[in-house]
GROMACS .gro file of C-alpha atoms in nm:
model
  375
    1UNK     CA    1   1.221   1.100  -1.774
    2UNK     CA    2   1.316   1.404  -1.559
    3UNK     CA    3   1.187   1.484  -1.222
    4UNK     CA    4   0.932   1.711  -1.241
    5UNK     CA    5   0.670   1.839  -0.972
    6UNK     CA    6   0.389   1.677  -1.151
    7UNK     CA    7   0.521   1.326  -1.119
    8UNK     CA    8   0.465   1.040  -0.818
    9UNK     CA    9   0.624   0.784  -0.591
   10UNK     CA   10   0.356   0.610  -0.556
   11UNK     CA   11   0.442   0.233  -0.669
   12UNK     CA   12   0.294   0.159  -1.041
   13UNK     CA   13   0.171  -0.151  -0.939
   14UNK     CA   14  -0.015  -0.049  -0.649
   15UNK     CA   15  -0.225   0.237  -0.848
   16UNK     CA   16  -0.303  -0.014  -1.112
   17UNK     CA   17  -0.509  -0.174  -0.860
   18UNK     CA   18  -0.665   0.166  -0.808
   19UNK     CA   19  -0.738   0.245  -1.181
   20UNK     CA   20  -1.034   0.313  -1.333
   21UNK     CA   21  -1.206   0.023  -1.450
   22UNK     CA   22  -1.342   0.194  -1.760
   23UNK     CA   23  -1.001   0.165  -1.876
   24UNK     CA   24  -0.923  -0.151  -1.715
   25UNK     CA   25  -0.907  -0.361  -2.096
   26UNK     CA   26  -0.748  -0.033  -2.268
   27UNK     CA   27  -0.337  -0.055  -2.360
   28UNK     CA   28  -0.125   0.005  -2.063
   29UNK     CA   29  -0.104   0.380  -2.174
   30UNK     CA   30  -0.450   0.411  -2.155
   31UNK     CA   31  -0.462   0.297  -1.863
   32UNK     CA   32  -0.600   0.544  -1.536
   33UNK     CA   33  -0.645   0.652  -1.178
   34UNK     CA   34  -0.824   0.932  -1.062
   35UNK     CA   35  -0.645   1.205  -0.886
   36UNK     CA   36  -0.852   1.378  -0.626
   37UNK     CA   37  -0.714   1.717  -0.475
   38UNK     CA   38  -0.925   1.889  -0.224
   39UNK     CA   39  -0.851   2.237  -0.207
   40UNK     CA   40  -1.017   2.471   0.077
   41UNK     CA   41  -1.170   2.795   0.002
   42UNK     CA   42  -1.164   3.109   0.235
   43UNK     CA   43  -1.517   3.028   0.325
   44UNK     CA   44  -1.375   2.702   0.471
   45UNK     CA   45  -1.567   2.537   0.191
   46UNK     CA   46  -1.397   2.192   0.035
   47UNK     CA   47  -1.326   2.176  -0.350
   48UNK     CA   48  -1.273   1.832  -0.472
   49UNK     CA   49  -1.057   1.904  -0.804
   50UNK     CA   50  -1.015   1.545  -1.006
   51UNK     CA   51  -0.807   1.435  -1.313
   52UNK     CA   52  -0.745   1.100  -1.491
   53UNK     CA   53  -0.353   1.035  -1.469
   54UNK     CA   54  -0.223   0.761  -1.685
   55UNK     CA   55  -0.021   0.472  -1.519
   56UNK     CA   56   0.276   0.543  -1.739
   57UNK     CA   57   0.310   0.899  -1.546
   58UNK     CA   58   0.329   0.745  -1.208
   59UNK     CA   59   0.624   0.653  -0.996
   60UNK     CA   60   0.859   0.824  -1.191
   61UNK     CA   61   0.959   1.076  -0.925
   62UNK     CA   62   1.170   0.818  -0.768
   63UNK     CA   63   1.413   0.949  -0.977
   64UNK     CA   64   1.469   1.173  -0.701
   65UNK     CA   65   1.721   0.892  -0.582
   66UNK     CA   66   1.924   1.022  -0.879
   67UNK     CA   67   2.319   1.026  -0.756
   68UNK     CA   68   2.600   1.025  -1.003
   69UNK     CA   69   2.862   0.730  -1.040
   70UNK     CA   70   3.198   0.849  -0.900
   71UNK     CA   71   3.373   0.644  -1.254
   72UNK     CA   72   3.160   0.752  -1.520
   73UNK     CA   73   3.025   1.024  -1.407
   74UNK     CA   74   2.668   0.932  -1.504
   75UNK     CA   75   2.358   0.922  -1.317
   76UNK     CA   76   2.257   0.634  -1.191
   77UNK     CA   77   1.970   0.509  -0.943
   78UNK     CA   78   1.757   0.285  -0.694
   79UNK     CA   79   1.475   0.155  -0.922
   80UNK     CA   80   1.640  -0.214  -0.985
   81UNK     CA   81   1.625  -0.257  -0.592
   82UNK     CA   82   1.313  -0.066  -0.526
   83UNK     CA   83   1.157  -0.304  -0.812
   84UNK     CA   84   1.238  -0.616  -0.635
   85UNK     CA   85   1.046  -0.544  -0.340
   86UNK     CA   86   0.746  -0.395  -0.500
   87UNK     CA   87   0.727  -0.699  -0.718
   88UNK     CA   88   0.724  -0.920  -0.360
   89UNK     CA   89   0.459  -0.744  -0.221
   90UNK     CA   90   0.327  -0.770  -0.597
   91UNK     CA   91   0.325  -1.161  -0.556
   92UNK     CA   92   0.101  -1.131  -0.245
   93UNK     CA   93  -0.143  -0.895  -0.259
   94UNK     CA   94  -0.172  -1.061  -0.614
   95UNK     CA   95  -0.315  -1.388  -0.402
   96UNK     CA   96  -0.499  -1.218  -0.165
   97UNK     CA   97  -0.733  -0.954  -0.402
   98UNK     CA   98  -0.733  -1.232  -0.759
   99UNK     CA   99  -0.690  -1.572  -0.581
  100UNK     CA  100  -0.884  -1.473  -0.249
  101UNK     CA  101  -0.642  -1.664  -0.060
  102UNK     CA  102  -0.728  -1.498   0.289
  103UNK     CA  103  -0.537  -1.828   0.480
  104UNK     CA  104  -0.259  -1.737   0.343
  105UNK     CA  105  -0.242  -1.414   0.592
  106UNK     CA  106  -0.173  -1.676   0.906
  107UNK     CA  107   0.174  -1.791   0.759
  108UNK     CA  108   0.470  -1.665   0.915
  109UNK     CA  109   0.749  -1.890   0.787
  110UNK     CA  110   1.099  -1.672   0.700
  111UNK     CA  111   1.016  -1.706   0.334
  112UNK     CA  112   0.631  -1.677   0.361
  113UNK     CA  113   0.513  -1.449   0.636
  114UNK     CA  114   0.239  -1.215   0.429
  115UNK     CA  115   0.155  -0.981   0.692
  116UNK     CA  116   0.542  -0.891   0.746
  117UNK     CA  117   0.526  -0.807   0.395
  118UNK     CA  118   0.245  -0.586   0.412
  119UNK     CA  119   0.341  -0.402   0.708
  120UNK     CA  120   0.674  -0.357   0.586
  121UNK     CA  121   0.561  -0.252   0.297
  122UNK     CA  122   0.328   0.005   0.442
  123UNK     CA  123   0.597   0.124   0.603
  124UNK     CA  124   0.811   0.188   0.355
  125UNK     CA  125   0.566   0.327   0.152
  126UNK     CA  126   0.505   0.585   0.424
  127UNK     CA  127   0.878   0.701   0.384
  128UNK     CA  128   0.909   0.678   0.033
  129UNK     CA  129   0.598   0.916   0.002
  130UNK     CA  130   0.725   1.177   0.166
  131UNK     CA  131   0.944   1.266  -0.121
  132UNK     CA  132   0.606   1.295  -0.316
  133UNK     CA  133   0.513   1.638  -0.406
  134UNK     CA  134   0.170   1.504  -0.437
  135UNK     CA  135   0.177   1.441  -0.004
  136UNK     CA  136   0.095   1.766   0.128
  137UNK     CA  137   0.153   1.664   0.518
  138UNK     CA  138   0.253   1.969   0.704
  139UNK     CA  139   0.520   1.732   0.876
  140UNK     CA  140   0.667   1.555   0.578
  141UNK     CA  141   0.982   1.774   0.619
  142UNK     CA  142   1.075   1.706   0.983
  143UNK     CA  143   0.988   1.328   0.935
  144UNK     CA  144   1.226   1.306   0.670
  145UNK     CA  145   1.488   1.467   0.860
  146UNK     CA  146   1.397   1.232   1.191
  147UNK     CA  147   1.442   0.953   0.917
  148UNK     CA  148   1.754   1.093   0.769
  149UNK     CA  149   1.969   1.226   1.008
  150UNK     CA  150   2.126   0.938   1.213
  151UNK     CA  151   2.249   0.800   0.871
  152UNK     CA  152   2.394   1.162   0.704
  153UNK     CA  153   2.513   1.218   1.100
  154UNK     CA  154   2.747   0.920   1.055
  155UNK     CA  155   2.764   0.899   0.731
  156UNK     CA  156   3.146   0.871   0.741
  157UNK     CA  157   3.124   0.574   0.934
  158UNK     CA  158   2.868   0.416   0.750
  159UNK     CA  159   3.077   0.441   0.390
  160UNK     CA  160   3.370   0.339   0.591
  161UNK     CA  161   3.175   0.017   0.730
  162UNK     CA  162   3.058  -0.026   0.348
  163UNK     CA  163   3.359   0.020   0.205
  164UNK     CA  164   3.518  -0.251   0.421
  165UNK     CA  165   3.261  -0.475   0.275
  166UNK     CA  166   3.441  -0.664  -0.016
  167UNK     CA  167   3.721  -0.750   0.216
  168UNK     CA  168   3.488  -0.832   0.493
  169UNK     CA  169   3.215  -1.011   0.388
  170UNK     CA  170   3.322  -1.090  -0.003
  171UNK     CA  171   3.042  -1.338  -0.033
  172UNK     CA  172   2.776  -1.052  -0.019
  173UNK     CA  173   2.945  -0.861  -0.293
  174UNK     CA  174   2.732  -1.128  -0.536
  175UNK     CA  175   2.405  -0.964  -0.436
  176UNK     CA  176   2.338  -0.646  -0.663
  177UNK     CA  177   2.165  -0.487  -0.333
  178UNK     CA  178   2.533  -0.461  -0.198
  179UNK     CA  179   2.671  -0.364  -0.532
  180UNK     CA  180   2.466  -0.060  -0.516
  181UNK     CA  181   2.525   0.038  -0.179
  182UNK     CA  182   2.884   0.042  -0.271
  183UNK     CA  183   2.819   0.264  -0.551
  184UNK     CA  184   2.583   0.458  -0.394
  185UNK     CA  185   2.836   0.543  -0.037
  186UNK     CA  186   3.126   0.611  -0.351
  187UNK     CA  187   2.911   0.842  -0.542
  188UNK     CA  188   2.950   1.165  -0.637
  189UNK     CA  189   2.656   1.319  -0.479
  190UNK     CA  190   2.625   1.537  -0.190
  191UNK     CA  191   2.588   1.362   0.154
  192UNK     CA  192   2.235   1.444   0.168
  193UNK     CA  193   2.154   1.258  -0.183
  194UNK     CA  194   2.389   1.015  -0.044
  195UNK     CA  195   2.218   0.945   0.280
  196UNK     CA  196   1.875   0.915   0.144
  197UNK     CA  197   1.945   0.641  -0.100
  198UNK     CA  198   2.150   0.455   0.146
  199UNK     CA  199   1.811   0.467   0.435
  200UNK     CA  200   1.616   0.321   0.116
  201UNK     CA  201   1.855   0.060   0.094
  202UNK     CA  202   1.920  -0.056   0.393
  203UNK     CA  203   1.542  -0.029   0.462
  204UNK     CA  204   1.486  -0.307   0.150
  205UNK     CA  205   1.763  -0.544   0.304
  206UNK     CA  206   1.543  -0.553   0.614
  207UNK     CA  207   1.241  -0.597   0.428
  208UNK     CA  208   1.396  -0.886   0.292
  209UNK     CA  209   1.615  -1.050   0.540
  210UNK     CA  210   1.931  -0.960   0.454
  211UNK     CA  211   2.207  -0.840   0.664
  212UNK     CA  212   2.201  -0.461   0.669
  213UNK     CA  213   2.416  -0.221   0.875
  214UNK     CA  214   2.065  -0.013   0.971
  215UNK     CA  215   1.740  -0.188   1.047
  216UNK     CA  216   1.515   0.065   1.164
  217UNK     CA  217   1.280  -0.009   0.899
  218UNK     CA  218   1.179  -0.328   1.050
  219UNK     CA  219   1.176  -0.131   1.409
  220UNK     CA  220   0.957   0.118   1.292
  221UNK     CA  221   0.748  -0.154   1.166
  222UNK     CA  222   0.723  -0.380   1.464
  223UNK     CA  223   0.578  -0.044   1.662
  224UNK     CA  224   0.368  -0.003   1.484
  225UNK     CA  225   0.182  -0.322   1.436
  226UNK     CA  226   0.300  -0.472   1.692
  227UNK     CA  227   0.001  -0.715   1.853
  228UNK     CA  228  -0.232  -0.821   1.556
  229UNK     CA  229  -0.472  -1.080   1.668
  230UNK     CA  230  -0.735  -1.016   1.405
  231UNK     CA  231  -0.756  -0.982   1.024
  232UNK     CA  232  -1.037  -0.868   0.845
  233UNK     CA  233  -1.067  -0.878   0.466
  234UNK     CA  234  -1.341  -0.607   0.348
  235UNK     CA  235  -1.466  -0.675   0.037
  236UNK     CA  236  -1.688  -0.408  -0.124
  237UNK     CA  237  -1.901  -0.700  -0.300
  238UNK     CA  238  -1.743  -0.556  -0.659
  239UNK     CA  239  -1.568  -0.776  -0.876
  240UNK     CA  240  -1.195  -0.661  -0.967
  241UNK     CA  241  -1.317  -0.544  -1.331
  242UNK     CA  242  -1.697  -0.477  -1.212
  243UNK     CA  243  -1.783  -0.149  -1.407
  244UNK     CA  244  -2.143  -0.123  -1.202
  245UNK     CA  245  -2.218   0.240  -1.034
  246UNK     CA  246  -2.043   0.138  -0.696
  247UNK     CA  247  -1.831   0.206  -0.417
  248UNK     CA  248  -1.424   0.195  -0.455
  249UNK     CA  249  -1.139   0.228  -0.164
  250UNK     CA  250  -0.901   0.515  -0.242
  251UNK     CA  251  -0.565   0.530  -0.111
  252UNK     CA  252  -0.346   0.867  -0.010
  253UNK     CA  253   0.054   0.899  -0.036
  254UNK     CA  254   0.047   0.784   0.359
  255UNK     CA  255  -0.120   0.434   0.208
  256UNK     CA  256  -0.232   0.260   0.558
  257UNK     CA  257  -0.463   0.449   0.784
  258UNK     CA  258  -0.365   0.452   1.173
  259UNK     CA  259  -0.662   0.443   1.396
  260UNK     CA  260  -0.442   0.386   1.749
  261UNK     CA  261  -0.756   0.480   1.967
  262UNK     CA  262  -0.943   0.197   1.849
  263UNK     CA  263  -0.579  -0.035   1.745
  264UNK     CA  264  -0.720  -0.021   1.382
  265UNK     CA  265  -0.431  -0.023   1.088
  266UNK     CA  266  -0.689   0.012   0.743
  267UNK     CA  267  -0.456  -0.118   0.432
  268UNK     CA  268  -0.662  -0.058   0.090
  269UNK     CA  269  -0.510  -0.289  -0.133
  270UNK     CA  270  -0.711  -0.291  -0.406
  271UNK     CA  271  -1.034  -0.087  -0.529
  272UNK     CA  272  -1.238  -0.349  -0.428
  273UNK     CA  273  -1.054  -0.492  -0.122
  274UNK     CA  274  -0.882  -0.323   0.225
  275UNK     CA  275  -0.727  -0.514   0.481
  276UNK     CA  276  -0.800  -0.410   0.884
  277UNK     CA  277  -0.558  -0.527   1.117
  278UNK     CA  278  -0.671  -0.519   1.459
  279UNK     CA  279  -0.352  -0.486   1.725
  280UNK     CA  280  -0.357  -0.544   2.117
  281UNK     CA  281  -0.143  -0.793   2.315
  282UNK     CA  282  -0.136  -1.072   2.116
  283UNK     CA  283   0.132  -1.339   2.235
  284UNK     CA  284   0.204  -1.500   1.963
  285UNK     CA  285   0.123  -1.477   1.586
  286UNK     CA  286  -0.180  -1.685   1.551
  287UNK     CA  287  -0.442  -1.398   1.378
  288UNK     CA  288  -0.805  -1.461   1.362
  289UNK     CA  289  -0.952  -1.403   0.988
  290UNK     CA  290  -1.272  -1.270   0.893
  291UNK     CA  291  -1.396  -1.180   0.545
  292UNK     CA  292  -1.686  -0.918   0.540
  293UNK     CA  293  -1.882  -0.856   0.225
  294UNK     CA  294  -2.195  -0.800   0.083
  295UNK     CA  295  -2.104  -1.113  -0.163
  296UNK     CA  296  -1.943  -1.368   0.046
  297UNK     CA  297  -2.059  -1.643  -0.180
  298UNK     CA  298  -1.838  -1.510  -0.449
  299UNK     CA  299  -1.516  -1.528  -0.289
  300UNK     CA  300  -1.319  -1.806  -0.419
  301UNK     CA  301  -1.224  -1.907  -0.038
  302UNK     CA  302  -1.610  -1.887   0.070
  303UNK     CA  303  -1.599  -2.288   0.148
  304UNK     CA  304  -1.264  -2.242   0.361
  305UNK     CA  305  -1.388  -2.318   0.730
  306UNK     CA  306  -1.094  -2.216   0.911
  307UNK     CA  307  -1.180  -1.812   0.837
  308UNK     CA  308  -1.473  -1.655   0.948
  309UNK     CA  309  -1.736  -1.498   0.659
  310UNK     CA  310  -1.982  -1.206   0.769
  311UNK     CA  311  -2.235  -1.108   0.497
  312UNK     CA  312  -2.281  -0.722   0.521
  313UNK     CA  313  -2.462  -0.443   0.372
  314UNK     CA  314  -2.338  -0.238   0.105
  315UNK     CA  315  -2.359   0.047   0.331
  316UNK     CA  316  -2.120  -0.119   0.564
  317UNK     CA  317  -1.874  -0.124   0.282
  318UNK     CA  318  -1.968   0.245   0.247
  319UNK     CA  319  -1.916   0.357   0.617
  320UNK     CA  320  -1.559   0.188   0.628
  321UNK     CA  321  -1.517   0.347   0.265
  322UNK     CA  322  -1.564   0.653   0.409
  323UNK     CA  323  -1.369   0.584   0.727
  324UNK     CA  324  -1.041   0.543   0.516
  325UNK     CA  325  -1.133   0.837   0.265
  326UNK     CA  326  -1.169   1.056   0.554
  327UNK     CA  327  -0.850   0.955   0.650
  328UNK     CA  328  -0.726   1.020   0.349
  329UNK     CA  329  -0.860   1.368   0.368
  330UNK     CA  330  -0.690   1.430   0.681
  331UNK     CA  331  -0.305   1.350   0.579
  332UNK     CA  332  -0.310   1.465   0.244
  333UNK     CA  333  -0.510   1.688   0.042
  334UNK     CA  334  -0.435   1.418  -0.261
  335UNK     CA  335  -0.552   1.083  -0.269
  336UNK     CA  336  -0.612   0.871  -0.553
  337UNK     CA  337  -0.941   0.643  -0.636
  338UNK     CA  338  -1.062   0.389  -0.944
  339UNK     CA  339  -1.391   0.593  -0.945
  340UNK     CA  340  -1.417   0.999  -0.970
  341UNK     CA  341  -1.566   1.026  -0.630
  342UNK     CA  342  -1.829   1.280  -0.809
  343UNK     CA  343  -2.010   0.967  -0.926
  344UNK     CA  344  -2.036   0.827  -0.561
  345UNK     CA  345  -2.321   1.068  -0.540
  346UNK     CA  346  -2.514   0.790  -0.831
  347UNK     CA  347  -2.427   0.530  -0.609
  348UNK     CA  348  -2.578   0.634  -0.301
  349UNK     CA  349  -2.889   0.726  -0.513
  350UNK     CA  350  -2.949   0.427  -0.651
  351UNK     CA  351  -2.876   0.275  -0.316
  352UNK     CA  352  -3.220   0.447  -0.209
  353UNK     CA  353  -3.415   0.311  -0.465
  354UNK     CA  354  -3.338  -0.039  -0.381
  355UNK     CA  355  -3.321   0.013   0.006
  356UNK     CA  356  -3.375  -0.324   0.126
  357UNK     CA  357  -3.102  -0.442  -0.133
  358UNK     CA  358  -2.850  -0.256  -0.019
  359UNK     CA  359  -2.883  -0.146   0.317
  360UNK     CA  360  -2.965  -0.508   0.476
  361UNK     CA  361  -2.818  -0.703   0.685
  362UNK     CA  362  -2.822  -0.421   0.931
  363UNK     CA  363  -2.532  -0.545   1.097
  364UNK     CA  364  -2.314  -0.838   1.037
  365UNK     CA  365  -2.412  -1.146   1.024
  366UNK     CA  366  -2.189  -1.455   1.028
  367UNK     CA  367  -2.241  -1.676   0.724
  368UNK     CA  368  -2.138  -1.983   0.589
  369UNK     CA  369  -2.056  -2.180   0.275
  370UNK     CA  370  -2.340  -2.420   0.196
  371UNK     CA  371  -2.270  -2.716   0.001
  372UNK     CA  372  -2.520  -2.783  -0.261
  373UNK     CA  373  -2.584  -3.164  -0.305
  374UNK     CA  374  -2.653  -3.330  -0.645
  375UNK     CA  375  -2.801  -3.661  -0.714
   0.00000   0.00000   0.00000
């Protein structure tokens, strides 16, 4: 499929945990996300514009990694390698929003270390979004340039360097990562094209450990999350496939949500779960983890006692709902939700006719698995 200006970076997998439940059991074609565009009228008046986008439409546009094989003269691009690390990050935010396996979020062994995962891909998702013509941040230009430039500035050196891979370091030439790059620094694109597949690239080897000749990925990373000492799991109380009136996390081309005042990093991951991680001056990597929701009991980790549970209201999912949509807001007039946001307006409604249902506890309280005995 060609490019076009309708089309999105955002990884498929990732909005399929954002699509609309009422679809949820239809073929994968069927399948949707809501689009939400919020346009601003001359009267400084917001108009939320929404449309149902099927899953097959989306991610596409990283076809704008498109270069053209110096031998054949065909195009040729990055979605084998992208693939692999989206399927990674796949694996693990699989466990944490099906399984419930919060734990899991304290490992940091070299071939298990979740929250490296996470932020890396949060990173990288950042970057790879701002080729989205859905991400409408004034800046999006001049951070790709900041991103760009040190490669296309030596890019000479850098195919030079690649090209003295096979004789080099033969051993690597196995790897289809290194196959590509190979390709990729011989192609017959423009530097430009050149230089913004080979930052992709080289970004994924850091992601996942392998030797790379640029690692500012993981840099970028480590600055910003550097510190995390607490985890919290939100959990809006929802089931995965719940199709009740309820509220939904949406997620924006800029995917994590940077609160540095208050060293908060919001991660939706799912419709019905976000991840907080709370950075200071942690020593070493030893996180705290605590679960909030309004349904601790049916978490499938509720008996774990090494992670803190907090039963909340439902309108404590809804004020850090609307913590990360107004984030959203702020970056990008696009985001993209499980639920048409003009339904929310139901939900809140029906909130007020149960009021002590919904809006109690007042504030968290800290809860815990009991054991029921039977003779």
């Amino acid at each position: 499929m060609d490019y076009t200006k309708n089309q999105h970076v955002l990884s498929q997998w990732m909005l399929r945990n954002f699509r609309s439940d009422d679809t949820a059991l239809h073929v994968k074609e069927k399948q949707r996300v809501w689009c939400h565009t919020v346009y601003m009228t001359p009267d400084k008046e917001n108009v939320l514009h929404t449309q149902p986008l099927p899953i097959s439409s989306v991610a596409v546009s990283k076809n704008c990694f498109r270069l053209i094989d110096a031998e054949t003269g065909q195009p040729f691009d990055i979605e084998e390698e992208l693939g692999v690390y989206e399927r990674l990050t796949a694996r693990i935010v699989h466990d944490i929003i099906h399984e419930h396996n919060f734990s899991r979020l304290r490992n940091k062994e070299l071939d298990d270390f979740p929250v490296e995962k996470l932020a890396s891909f949060a990173v990288m998702q950042l970057i790879l979004n701002l080729h989205n013509p859905q991400n409408k941040n004034p800046y999006k230009n001049d951070m790709l340039e900041y991103f760009h430039s040190d490669i296309q500035d030596h890019l000479s050196e850098h195919i030079y360097s690649i090209n003295q891979l096979p004789h080099t370091n033969p051993e690597l030439m196995d790897d289809h990562f290194y196959r590509k790059i190979l390709r990729v620094a011989n192609s017959l694109s423009s530097g430009e094209d050149k230089s913004k597949a080979l930052f992709v690239l080289f970004g994924l080897l850091s992601i996942l450990n392998k030797p790379t000749l640029y690692a500012n990925i993981n840099i970028l990373r480590n600055n910003i999350f550097a510190g995390i000492h607490t985890i919290e799991v939100i959990h809006t109380g929802h089931d995965f496939d719940s199709i009740e009136l309820r509220p939904a996390f949406a997620i924006a081309p800029n995917i994590f949500c940077l609160y540095k005042n208050e060293n908060r990093i919001y991660l939706p991951l799912s419709h019905n779960f976000a991840l907080c991680f709370i950075t200071g001056t942690a020593s070493s990597f030893k996180p705290r983890i605590h679960v909030f929701s309004p349904r601790p009991e049916q978490l499938k980790s509720c008996h774990d006692r090494s992670i803190q549970f907090f039963k909340v209201s439902f309108d404590y999912i809804d004020n850090v709902m609307t913590t990360i949509n107004m984030y959203n807001v702020s970056t990008s007039n696009t985001f993209y939700s499980a639920y048409t946001l003009s339904k929310l307006k139901d939900y809140l409604d029906k909130q007020d006719l149960d009021y002590e249902y919904y809006y109690s506890p007042e504030s968290p309280i800290f809860w815990q698995f009991k054991q029921v005995h039977t003779l």
